[in-house]
Amino acid sequence: MHVFVTGATGWVGSAVVQELINAGHLVTGLARSAEKAKALAATGAKVLLARLEDLDTLRTAADQADAVIHTAFNHDFSKFIENCEQDRKVIEILGSALEGSDRPLIVTSGLLGMVRGGNELDLPNPGSPRKSEPSARALAERGIRAATVRLAPSVHGLGDYGFVPLLIRLARQTGVSAYLGEGQNCWAGVHRQDAARVYSLALEQGVTESAYHAIADESIPIKTIAEVIGRHLGLPVESREADHFGWFGKMAGAEMSASSSRTREILGWKPQGPSLLSDLDQAGYYIA
């Protein structure tokens, strides 16, 4: 297949691109700068140099592809509401390019707003400002083959610059590896390459589901994560109030555990990478 991938130079998107190329697919990847475009071209992908704001360009690229995978999202959390609206517009334009065909669209979301230990058939809280999954479901109601990959909050691996490295930086800055309350809220985790294989397998098997869970470790208490960080940094591990975490307080206290049993069964997906706690035991996670 010829697959158009947004976010093709990002942490998850770049792994998806490599997975697709390794499987023999032709990939056109979206890159927003010449520097990122150069790195993307080196993987063997074709490059579309554009930004998420360039909706007409995105529509043309989607129209020329056999399938679309949307992993891009602006993670500037100071503009979260605006970025959620941008994401909705991008999904709508990608879907409109595929309307009237059987060509699939896979979008990306997370577990925030899901019930504890939820499965692929559960729906996220409709009050969430991020509209990635609701947008995909709205497209599906119009007959477009659209689905969502829900990522674990920690998509880990060396080079990770997501939520767990943020906790490591905060621990260094404050002198304590902290958790919120009793620290019994749980996160899920998945290795980056395992996550990428969910997208590839879903695409190759026809995108038959509304939602897939890219989740290997289904439930890890946030206190346990803080304990591993504290041990490696030689810092105390203590409970703190939400203001200790700043803007990240809601995420630090969120329940983001989930099951992936349906995804494993339907796709034949078996996570092969190290667990989150195993990755956190690697010195590379603590290089400042």
mmCIF file of C-alpha atoms in Angstrom, residues 7-20 22 39-40 43 71 149 151-162 188-200 214-217 269-276 279 282 285:
data_model
loop_
_atom_site.group_PDB
_atom_site.id
_atom_site.type_symbol
_atom_site.label_atom_id
_atom_site.label_comp_id
_atom_site.label_asym_id
_atom_site.label_seq_id
_atom_site.Cartn_x
_atom_site.Cartn_y
_atom_site.Cartn_z
ATOM 1 C CA GLY A 7 3.667 13.166 12.418
ATOM 2 C CA ALA A 8 6.127 11.028 10.477
ATOM 3 C CA THR A 9 9.171 12.458 12.273
ATOM 4 C CA GLY A 10 7.675 12.231 15.774
ATOM 5 C CA TRP A 11 8.380 9.675 18.494
ATOM 6 C CA VAL A 12 5.536 7.356 17.486
ATOM 7 C CA GLY A 13 5.159 8.382 13.849
ATOM 8 C CA SER A 14 8.785 7.719 12.941
ATOM 9 C CA ALA A 15 8.497 4.200 14.354
ATOM 10 C CA VAL A 16 5.285 3.670 12.359
ATOM 11 C CA VAL A 17 7.029 4.824 9.180
ATOM 12 C CA GLN A 18 9.902 2.384 9.702
ATOM 13 C CA GLU A 19 7.507 -0.469 10.508
ATOM 14 C CA LEU A 20 5.534 0.159 7.311
ATOM 15 C CA ASN A 22 10.039 -2.800 6.654
ATOM 16 C CA ALA A 39 15.959 12.648 8.390
ATOM 17 C CA LEU A 40 12.677 11.260 7.078
ATOM 18 C CA THR A 43 14.468 6.169 6.031
ATOM 19 C CA THR A 71 -0.090 10.465 14.490
ATOM 20 C CA VAL A 149 -5.318 3.636 18.102
ATOM 21 C CA LEU A 151 -1.802 4.828 23.018
ATOM 22 C CA ALA A 152 -0.638 4.127 26.552
ATOM 23 C CA PRO A 153 0.398 7.317 28.391
ATOM 24 C CA SER A 154 3.969 6.024 28.383
ATOM 25 C CA VAL A 155 5.208 5.057 24.929
ATOM 26 C CA HIS A 156 8.702 4.278 26.125
ATOM 27 C CA GLY A 157 12.155 3.438 24.818
ATOM 28 C CA LEU A 158 15.558 5.086 24.824
ATOM 29 C CA GLY A 159 15.158 8.558 23.355
ATOM 30 C CA ASP A 160 11.722 8.933 24.984
ATOM 31 C CA TYR A 161 10.821 12.587 25.587
ATOM 32 C CA GLY A 162 7.293 12.042 26.903
ATOM 33 C CA ALA A 188 -0.360 1.711 31.060
ATOM 34 C CA GLY A 189 2.837 1.439 29.031
ATOM 35 C CA VAL A 190 4.016 0.206 25.653
ATOM 36 C CA HIS A 191 7.377 0.098 23.938
ATOM 37 C CA ARG A 192 7.591 2.401 20.933
ATOM 38 C CA GLN A 193 8.186 -0.381 18.394
ATOM 39 C CA ASP A 194 5.345 -2.478 19.769
ATOM 40 C CA ALA A 195 3.019 0.517 19.422
ATOM 41 C CA ALA A 196 4.090 0.977 15.805
ATOM 42 C CA ARG A 197 3.198 -2.631 15.011
ATOM 43 C CA VAL A 198 -0.390 -2.077 16.165
ATOM 44 C CA TYR A 199 -0.859 0.545 13.435
ATOM 45 C CA SER A 200 0.744 -1.657 10.798
ATOM 46 C CA ALA A 214 -1.449 -0.147 21.937
ATOM 47 C CA ILE A 215 -0.872 -1.311 25.506
ATOM 48 C CA ALA A 216 1.654 -3.859 26.773
ATOM 49 C CA ASP A 217 1.842 -3.099 30.522
ATOM 50 C CA TRP A 269 -0.290 -8.711 18.377
ATOM 51 C CA LYS A 270 2.260 -9.841 20.961
ATOM 52 C CA PRO A 271 4.358 -7.079 22.572
ATOM 53 C CA GLN A 272 8.029 -7.952 22.252
ATOM 54 C CA GLY A 273 9.848 -4.930 23.656
ATOM 55 C CA PRO A 274 10.951 -4.416 27.250
ATOM 56 C CA SER A 275 8.409 -3.380 29.867
ATOM 57 C CA LEU A 276 8.224 0.202 31.106
ATOM 58 C CA ASP A 279 13.268 0.452 30.355
ATOM 59 C CA GLN A 282 18.376 1.590 31.899
ATOM 60 C CA TYR A 285 16.801 7.245 30.729
#
